[in-house]
mmCIF file of C-alpha atoms in Angstrom:
data_model
loop_
_atom_site.group_PDB
_atom_site.id
_atom_site.type_symbol
_atom_site.label_atom_id
_atom_site.label_comp_id
_atom_site.label_asym_id
_atom_site.label_seq_id
_atom_site.Cartn_x
_atom_site.Cartn_y
_atom_site.Cartn_z
ATOM 1 C CA MET O 1 7.646 94.087 126.239
ATOM 2 C CA GLU O 2 7.662 93.802 130.021
ATOM 3 C CA THR O 3 10.749 95.102 131.825
ATOM 4 C CA THR O 4 12.409 93.127 134.607
ATOM 5 C CA ALA O 5 11.173 95.645 137.168
ATOM 6 C CA GLN O 6 7.601 95.268 135.876
ATOM 7 C CA TRP O 7 7.955 91.474 136.000
ATOM 8 C CA TYR O 8 8.915 91.581 139.683
ATOM 9 C CA ARG O 9 6.121 94.023 140.518
ATOM 10 C CA ARG O 10 3.612 91.769 138.760
ATOM 11 C CA PHE O 11 4.979 88.744 140.598
ATOM 12 C CA ALA O 12 4.445 90.604 143.882
ATOM 13 C CA ALA O 13 0.937 91.761 143.031
ATOM 14 C CA GLU O 14 -0.478 88.735 141.206
ATOM 15 C CA GLU O 15 1.398 85.604 142.260
ATOM 16 C CA VAL O 16 2.564 85.818 145.862
ATOM 17 C CA ARG O 17 0.244 88.412 147.399
ATOM 18 C CA GLY O 18 -1.817 86.659 150.030
ATOM 19 C CA HIS O 19 0.454 83.605 149.900
ATOM 20 C CA SER O 20 3.968 84.776 150.796
ATOM 21 C CA PRO O 21 4.273 88.230 152.372
ATOM 22 C CA ARG O 22 8.060 87.945 152.391
ATOM 23 C CA TYR O 23 8.316 87.229 148.677
ATOM 24 C CA GLU O 24 5.859 90.026 147.943
ATOM 25 C CA GLN O 25 8.050 92.469 149.836
ATOM 26 C CA LEU O 26 11.286 91.106 148.395
ATOM 27 C CA ALA O 27 10.013 91.260 144.819
ATOM 28 C CA CYS O 28 9.108 94.916 145.328
ATOM 29 C CA GLU O 29 12.576 95.597 146.737
ATOM 30 C CA VAL O 30 14.222 94.004 143.693
ATOM 31 C CA ALA O 31 11.969 96.037 141.383
ATOM 32 C CA HIS O 32 13.356 99.242 142.917
ATOM 33 C CA HIS O 33 17.026 98.215 143.122
ATOM 34 C CA ALA O 34 18.760 99.613 140.033
ATOM 35 C CA GLU O 35 22.041 97.721 140.510
ATOM 36 C CA LEU O 36 20.415 94.319 140.895
ATOM 37 C CA LEU O 37 18.062 94.987 137.964
ATOM 38 C CA LYS O 38 21.087 95.755 135.803
ATOM 39 C CA LEU O 39 22.691 92.439 136.796
ATOM 40 C CA LEU O 40 19.466 90.534 136.109
ATOM 41 C CA ASP O 41 19.114 92.154 132.687
ATOM 42 C CA GLU O 42 22.444 90.643 131.669
ATOM 43 C CA LEU O 43 20.886 87.161 131.982
ATOM 44 C CA PRO O 44 18.767 85.434 129.295
ATOM 45 C CA GLU O 45 15.147 86.471 129.670
ATOM 46 C CA MET O 46 13.851 83.190 131.137
ATOM 47 C CA LYS O 47 16.668 83.231 133.702
ATOM 48 C CA ARG O 48 15.483 86.524 135.236
ATOM 49 C CA GLN O 49 12.318 85.140 136.798
ATOM 50 C CA PRO O 50 11.642 85.864 140.488
ATOM 51 C CA ASN O 51 11.147 82.245 141.585
ATOM 52 C CA LEU O 52 14.499 81.304 140.077
ATOM 53 C CA LEU O 53 16.339 84.204 141.697
ATOM 54 C CA PHE O 54 14.867 83.637 145.158
ATOM 55 C CA GLY O 55 15.389 79.878 144.986
ATOM 56 C CA ALA O 56 19.007 80.410 143.921
ATOM 57 C CA VAL O 57 19.590 82.784 146.831
ATOM 58 C CA ARG O 58 18.366 80.177 149.306
ATOM 59 C CA TYR O 59 20.339 77.405 147.588
ATOM 60 C CA ALA O 60 23.472 79.572 147.785
ATOM 61 C CA GLY O 61 23.040 80.005 151.538
ATOM 62 C CA GLY O 62 21.307 83.362 151.592
ATOM 63 C CA THR O 63 18.401 84.038 153.929
ATOM 64 C CA VAL O 64 15.466 85.657 152.178
ATOM 65 C CA GLU O 65 14.032 86.723 155.536
ATOM 66 C CA ASP O 66 16.974 89.093 156.138
ATOM 67 C CA ARG O 67 16.183 92.750 155.601
ATOM 68 C CA ASP O 68 19.439 93.321 153.696
ATOM 69 C CA VAL O 69 19.093 90.262 151.436
ATOM 70 C CA VAL O 70 19.083 92.378 148.248
ATOM 71 C CA GLU O 71 22.496 93.748 149.141
ATOM 72 C CA TRP O 72 23.607 90.192 149.932
ATOM 73 C CA ILE O 73 22.533 89.122 146.435
ATOM 74 C CA VAL O 74 24.580 91.864 144.808
ATOM 75 C CA GLU O 75 27.602 90.996 146.960
ATOM 76 C CA HIS O 76 27.350 87.263 146.151
ATOM 77 C CA TRP O 77 26.108 87.734 142.598
ATOM 78 C CA ARG O 78 28.701 85.520 140.933
ATOM 79 C CA ARG O 79 27.548 82.497 142.929
ATOM 80 C CA VAL O 80 23.838 83.312 142.641
ATOM 81 C CA ARG O 81 24.197 83.900 138.908
ATOM 82 C CA ALA O 82 25.910 80.541 138.387
ATOM 83 C CA ILE O 83 23.040 78.737 140.123
ATOM 84 C CA MET O 84 20.432 80.626 138.094
ATOM 85 C CA LEU O 85 22.147 79.690 134.842
ATOM 86 C CA ALA O 86 22.518 76.041 135.853
ATOM 87 C CA ARG O 87 19.082 75.477 137.398
ATOM 88 C CA ARG O 88 15.443 75.715 136.344
ATOM 89 C CA THR O 89 12.298 76.480 138.312
ATOM 90 C CA GLN O 90 11.170 72.861 138.321
ATOM 91 C CA THR O 91 8.677 73.326 141.138
ATOM 92 C CA ASN O 92 7.301 69.797 141.478
ATOM 93 C CA GLU O 93 4.036 70.837 143.165
ATOM 94 C CA VAL O 94 2.350 67.605 144.181
ATOM 95 C CA GLY O 95 -0.722 69.547 145.358
ATOM 96 C CA ARG O 96 -1.770 69.884 141.715
ATOM 97 C CA CYS O 97 -2.693 66.198 141.752
ATOM 98 C CA ALA O 98 -5.799 67.190 143.741
ATOM 99 C CA THR O 99 -7.137 69.171 140.773
ATOM 100 C CA LEU O 100 -6.135 66.478 138.262
ATOM 101 C CA TYR O 101 -7.543 63.543 140.239
ATOM 102 C CA PRO O 102 -11.240 64.023 139.296
ATOM 103 C CA ILE O 103 -10.274 64.231 135.608
ATOM 104 C CA LEU O 104 -8.035 61.173 135.736
ATOM 105 C CA ALA O 105 -10.742 59.207 137.539
ATOM 106 C CA SER O 106 -13.210 60.003 134.737
ATOM 107 C CA ILE O 107 -11.026 58.307 132.122
ATOM 108 C CA PRO O 108 -11.586 54.546 131.638
ATOM 109 C CA GLY O 109 -8.565 52.594 132.824
ATOM 110 C CA PRO O 110 -6.218 51.031 133.287
ATOM 111 C CA LEU O 111 -4.111 54.161 132.807
ATOM 112 C CA ALA O 112 -0.621 54.671 131.411
ATOM 113 C CA LEU O 113 0.568 58.103 132.542
ATOM 114 C CA ILE O 114 3.052 60.312 130.715
ATOM 115 C CA GLU O 115 3.891 63.636 132.338
ATOM 116 C CA VAL O 116 5.493 66.331 130.213
ATOM 117 C CA GLY O 117 7.803 68.538 132.253
ATOM 118 C CA ALA O 118 7.941 65.913 134.989
ATOM 119 C CA SER O 119 10.806 67.352 137.068
ATOM 120 C CA ALA O 120 11.356 64.593 139.698
ATOM 121 C CA GLY O 121 8.112 62.819 138.763
ATOM 122 C CA LEU O 122 6.179 63.486 141.966
ATOM 123 C CA CYS O 123 2.947 64.144 140.039
ATOM 124 C CA LEU O 124 3.257 60.793 138.253
ATOM 125 C CA PHE O 125 1.932 59.040 141.367
ATOM 126 C CA PRO O 126 -1.640 60.361 141.821
ATOM 127 C CA ASP O 127 -2.752 56.851 142.766
ATOM 128 C CA ARG O 128 -0.365 56.790 145.740
ATOM 129 C CA TYR O 129 -1.713 59.917 147.469
ATOM 130 C CA ARG O 130 -4.808 60.680 149.524
ATOM 131 C CA TYR O 131 -7.255 63.493 148.768
ATOM 132 C CA SER O 132 -9.480 65.458 151.113
ATOM 133 C CA TYR O 133 -12.000 67.689 149.363
ATOM 134 C CA ASP O 134 -13.662 70.345 151.525
ATOM 135 C CA GLN O 135 -12.202 68.693 154.642
ATOM 136 C CA GLY O 136 -14.154 65.522 153.912
ATOM 137 C CA GLU O 137 -13.012 61.969 154.460
ATOM 138 C CA ALA O 138 -9.809 61.342 152.541
ATOM 139 C CA LEU O 139 -9.930 59.262 149.356
ATOM 140 C CA GLY O 140 -7.071 57.028 148.275
ATOM 141 C CA PRO O 141 -4.694 54.511 149.895
ATOM 142 C CA GLN O 142 -5.013 54.523 153.679
ATOM 143 C CA ASP O 143 -1.273 54.122 154.262
ATOM 144 C CA SER O 144 -0.168 57.092 152.149
ATOM 145 C CA PRO O 145 1.795 59.764 154.075
ATOM 146 C CA VAL O 146 0.574 62.392 151.589
ATOM 147 C CA VAL O 147 -2.846 63.971 152.104
ATOM 148 C CA LEU O 148 -3.766 66.708 149.624
ATOM 149 C CA GLU O 149 -6.463 69.129 150.784
ATOM 150 C CA CYS O 150 -8.541 71.039 148.252
ATOM 151 C CA ARG O 151 -11.496 73.442 148.534
ATOM 152 C CA THR O 152 -14.134 73.030 145.830
ATOM 153 C CA THR O 153 -17.010 74.950 144.284
ATOM 154 C CA GLY O 154 -19.277 73.856 141.479
ATOM 155 C CA PRO O 155 -20.300 70.284 140.582
ATOM 156 C CA VAL O 156 -16.897 68.602 140.998
ATOM 157 C CA PRO O 157 -17.247 64.898 140.017
ATOM 158 C CA LEU O 158 -15.498 63.331 142.991
ATOM 159 C CA PRO O 159 -14.018 59.907 142.205
ATOM 160 C CA GLY O 160 -15.922 56.847 143.372
ATOM 161 C CA GLY O 161 -12.985 54.468 143.455
ATOM 162 C CA PRO O 162 -9.191 54.202 143.222
ATOM 163 C CA LEU O 163 -7.150 54.975 140.146
ATOM 164 C CA GLU O 164 -5.658 52.013 138.305
ATOM 165 C CA VAL O 165 -2.265 53.089 136.995
ATOM 166 C CA VAL O 166 -0.299 50.290 135.330
ATOM 167 C CA TRP O 167 2.549 52.290 133.773
ATOM 168 C CA ARG O 168 4.084 55.714 134.223
ATOM 169 C CA ALA O 169 6.882 57.707 132.617
ATOM 170 C CA GLY O 170 7.943 61.305 132.258
ATOM 171 C CA LEU O 171 9.651 63.721 129.894
ATOM 172 C CA ASP O 172 11.867 66.543 131.088
ATOM 173 C CA ILE O 173 14.732 68.435 129.554
ATOM 174 C CA ASN O 174 16.518 68.179 132.920
ATOM 175 C CA PRO O 175 15.114 65.302 135.024
ATOM 176 C CA LEU O 176 15.661 65.396 138.792
ATOM 177 C CA ASP O 177 16.461 62.246 140.760
ATOM 178 C CA VAL O 178 14.427 61.821 143.955
ATOM 179 C CA ARG O 179 17.356 59.856 145.413
ATOM 180 C CA ASP O 180 19.745 62.802 144.986
ATOM 181 C CA ALA O 181 19.787 64.891 148.175
ATOM 182 C CA GLU O 182 21.114 68.039 146.458
ATOM 183 C CA GLU O 183 18.457 67.946 143.757
ATOM 184 C CA MET O 184 15.761 67.542 146.394
ATOM 185 C CA ARG O 185 17.285 70.439 148.346
ATOM 186 C CA TRP O 186 16.829 72.540 145.194
ATOM 187 C CA LEU O 187 13.130 71.614 145.085
ATOM 188 C CA GLU O 188 12.802 72.614 148.734
ATOM 189 C CA CYS O 189 14.429 75.979 147.995
ATOM 190 C CA LEU O 190 11.653 76.663 145.460
ATOM 191 C CA VAL O 191 8.908 76.404 148.099
ATOM 192 C CA TRP O 192 7.857 79.887 149.165
ATOM 193 C CA PRO O 193 8.506 81.105 152.719
ATOM 194 C CA GLU O 194 5.575 80.786 155.154
ATOM 195 C CA GLN O 195 4.329 77.714 153.269
ATOM 196 C CA GLU O 196 5.454 74.968 155.615
ATOM 197 C CA HIS O 197 2.524 72.768 154.557
ATOM 198 C CA ARG O 198 3.882 72.642 150.999
ATOM 199 C CA LEU O 199 7.338 71.767 152.295
ATOM 200 C CA ARG O 200 5.955 68.943 154.444
ATOM 201 C CA ARG O 201 3.972 67.385 151.610
ATOM 202 C CA LEU O 202 6.927 67.748 149.221
ATOM 203 C CA ARG O 203 9.090 65.754 151.604
ATOM 204 C CA ALA O 204 6.362 63.164 152.114
ATOM 205 C CA ALA O 205 5.866 62.773 148.357
ATOM 206 C CA VAL O 206 9.613 62.366 147.851
ATOM 207 C CA ARG O 207 9.541 59.442 150.303
ATOM 208 C CA VAL O 208 6.703 57.820 148.354
ATOM 209 C CA VAL O 209 8.352 58.244 144.959
ATOM 210 C CA ALA O 210 11.849 57.279 146.161
ATOM 211 C CA ALA O 211 10.494 53.811 146.954
ATOM 212 C CA GLU O 212 9.799 53.305 143.220
ATOM 213 C CA PRO O 213 11.520 56.022 141.181
ATOM 214 C CA PRO O 214 9.789 56.593 137.840
ATOM 215 C CA ARG O 215 11.437 56.523 134.455
ATOM 216 C CA ILE O 216 11.956 60.084 133.250
ATOM 217 C CA VAL O 217 13.416 60.543 129.795
ATOM 218 C CA ALA O 218 15.757 63.487 129.302
ATOM 219 C CA ALA O 219 14.339 65.082 126.169
ATOM 220 C CA ASP O 220 12.536 68.126 124.867
ATOM 221 C CA LEU O 221 8.786 67.551 124.913
ATOM 222 C CA ASN O 222 8.529 68.106 121.161
ATOM 223 C CA ASP O 223 11.244 65.574 120.435
ATOM 224 C CA GLY O 224 10.508 62.747 122.858
ATOM 225 C CA LEU O 225 6.735 62.474 123.195
ATOM 226 C CA ARG O 226 5.903 60.253 120.206
ATOM 227 C CA ALA O 227 8.539 57.644 121.114
ATOM 228 C CA LEU O 228 7.413 57.511 124.742
ATOM 229 C CA VAL O 229 3.749 57.107 123.810
ATOM 230 C CA ALA O 230 4.732 54.185 121.566
ATOM 231 C CA GLN O 231 6.289 52.427 124.580
ATOM 232 C CA ALA O 232 3.112 52.417 126.680
ATOM 233 C CA PRO O 233 1.618 48.938 127.262
ATOM 234 C CA GLU O 234 -1.172 47.673 125.042
ATOM 235 C CA GLY O 235 -4.621 47.687 126.608
ATOM 236 C CA ALA O 236 -3.946 50.797 128.709
ATOM 237 C CA THR O 237 -5.392 54.246 128.121
ATOM 238 C CA VAL O 238 -2.441 56.579 127.586
ATOM 239 C CA VAL O 239 -2.865 59.934 129.335
ATOM 240 C CA VAL O 240 -0.447 62.756 128.523
ATOM 241 C CA PHE O 241 -0.599 65.538 131.098
ATOM 242 C CA HIS O 242 1.312 68.658 132.121
ATOM 243 C CA SER O 243 1.129 71.519 134.611
ATOM 244 C CA ALA O 244 2.808 74.932 134.377
ATOM 245 C CA VAL O 245 4.956 73.921 131.406
ATOM 246 C CA MET O 246 3.709 76.304 128.710
ATOM 247 C CA PRO O 247 5.423 79.449 130.130
ATOM 248 C CA TYR O 248 8.769 77.888 129.252
ATOM 249 C CA LEU O 249 7.873 77.407 125.583
ATOM 250 C CA SER O 250 7.764 79.863 122.739
ATOM 251 C CA LEU O 251 4.488 80.296 120.862
ATOM 252 C CA GLU O 252 5.864 78.167 118.024
ATOM 253 C CA GLU O 253 6.874 75.384 120.457
ATOM 254 C CA ARG O 254 3.453 75.455 122.145
ATOM 255 C CA GLU O 255 1.646 75.187 118.809
ATOM 256 C CA ARG O 256 3.883 72.320 117.725
ATOM 257 C CA PHE O 257 3.272 70.461 120.980
ATOM 258 C CA THR O 258 -0.502 70.879 120.951
ATOM 259 C CA GLY O 259 -0.574 69.768 117.308
ATOM 260 C CA THR O 260 1.442 66.647 118.153
ATOM 261 C CA VAL O 261 -0.581 65.626 121.181
ATOM 262 C CA ARG O 262 -3.841 65.997 119.252
ATOM 263 C CA GLU O 263 -2.542 63.592 116.583
ATOM 264 C CA LEU O 264 -1.532 60.867 119.052
ATOM 265 C CA PRO O 265 -3.865 58.095 120.348
ATOM 266 C CA VAL O 266 -3.944 59.563 123.864
ATOM 267 C CA ARG O 267 -6.120 61.503 126.258
ATOM 268 C CA TRP O 268 -4.648 64.919 126.977
ATOM 269 C CA ILE O 269 -4.890 66.771 130.299
ATOM 270 C CA SER O 270 -3.464 70.296 130.412
ATOM 271 C CA ASN O 271 -3.271 72.316 133.629
ATOM 272 C CA GLU O 272 -1.873 75.689 132.675
ATOM 273 C CA GLY O 273 -2.315 79.327 133.549
ATOM 274 C CA THR O 274 -5.321 80.850 131.847
ATOM 275 C CA ALA O 275 -3.152 83.034 129.600
ATOM 276 C CA ARG O 276 -0.919 80.251 128.268
ATOM 277 C CA LEU O 277 -3.265 78.353 125.966
ATOM 278 C CA PRO O 278 -5.504 81.074 124.502
ATOM 279 C CA GLU O 279 -7.633 78.630 122.514
ATOM 280 C CA LEU O 280 -8.676 76.892 125.763
ATOM 281 C CA LEU O 281 -9.502 80.169 127.451
ATOM 282 C CA GLU O 282 -11.647 81.139 124.464
ATOM 283 C CA ARG O 283 -13.542 77.845 124.691
ATOM 284 C CA ALA O 284 -14.215 78.400 128.393
ATOM 285 C CA GLY O 285 -15.765 81.720 127.396
ATOM 286 C CA GLY O 286 -18.150 83.310 129.854
ATOM 287 C CA ALA O 287 -18.094 80.239 132.103
ATOM 288 C CA LEU O 288 -15.013 81.553 133.902
ATOM 289 C CA PRO O 289 -15.901 83.151 137.257
ATOM 290 C CA GLN O 290 -14.748 86.747 137.393
ATOM 291 C CA ASP O 291 -13.160 86.393 140.835
ATOM 292 C CA ARG O 292 -11.039 83.366 139.939
ATOM 293 C CA ALA O 293 -7.670 83.529 138.222
ATOM 294 C CA GLY O 294 -5.494 80.486 138.151
ATOM 295 C CA PHE O 295 -4.956 77.356 136.115
ATOM 296 C CA LEU O 296 -7.375 75.885 133.582
ATOM 297 C CA PRO O 297 -7.592 72.072 133.903
ATOM 298 C CA SER O 298 -8.745 70.745 130.531
ATOM 299 C CA LEU O 299 -9.350 67.368 128.943
ATOM 300 C CA ASP O 300 -8.664 66.902 125.231
ATOM 301 C CA GLY O 301 -8.767 70.650 124.726
ATOM 302 C CA ARG O 302 -12.041 71.158 126.632
ATOM 303 C CA PRO O 303 -11.766 73.349 129.763
ATOM 304 C CA LEU O 304 -13.397 71.658 132.757
ATOM 305 C CA ALA O 305 -12.430 73.822 135.724
ATOM 306 C CA VAL O 306 -10.402 76.683 137.129
ATOM 307 C CA ALA O 307 -7.871 75.704 139.779
ATOM 308 C CA GLY O 308 -5.436 77.190 142.248
ATOM 309 C CA PRO O 309 -1.829 77.081 141.005
ATOM 310 C CA HIS O 310 -0.833 74.798 143.879
ATOM 311 C CA GLY O 311 -4.012 72.708 143.838
ATOM 312 C CA GLN O 312 -5.432 74.463 146.876
ATOM 313 C CA TRP O 313 -8.878 75.056 145.302
ATOM 314 C CA LEU O 314 -10.940 73.783 142.378
ATOM 315 C CA HIS O 315 -13.927 75.464 140.718
ATOM 316 C CA TRP O 316 -15.747 73.124 138.334
ATOM 317 C CA LEU O 317 -17.294 74.918 135.367
ATOM 318 C CA GLY O 318 -20.306 72.644 135.146
#
């Protein structure tokens, strides 16, 4: 079993390296700080994660850019700990819509979208954003303030027309309200330092969604999915999708969910890290490029691509 120190070293080496130099350095500092590691080890395992700690520090008023921030965390641990226990890393990364868009556009509409692990529901509005692949002319509604840029390799089937979404809803164990300033401040605290472009598009997406807040049901995905699917309008193709949800489930919960979604009259899009749904990784087999590690966008259990965790690139398997 991985220790907390190993977790933070892996986070530095595999997740933020090349994306957030400050978080890479800070994660290494935490991994070598015996007192803070002892405090973290007193928390439930899923509450020890680096993104949650660093987001909580920023939410509590700490400055992660400070050189003595680790000492600040120890000094203000009671407050930081309370935030970590109360909050979740519900990073509502709207950039992932760029890697889902080609898959959604391939499904005959009109579409009824159900997102599992929806957070504030920002990814429930792929039809309201614009998409620029390889710096080409943007696709999507001309008046959208959100433009998602994505680099591609392989035969990506770029959409030929707009998405027709007639209904949308989400499931989340702790839904966030886009109209609540404090909940949106929490989402902003989860954006990594040096990534101002992600912060700008988060704020732009919040403006779009706040104009028509989606319905998000507060329920565990294994308890609420069947009832929500039954509420979708007749004549629409129901699409159940999720991104970066599987790490928060046990193996038993993942198997139960995948069994349920396969039984329902829906199309299923999963966008998870390559290690989270082993059966999908096995099906991708040797088609995975050796230099790409990221998410595995799949349709109905069939891997179609490898994608950047924030939607920044897309490699179609062909």
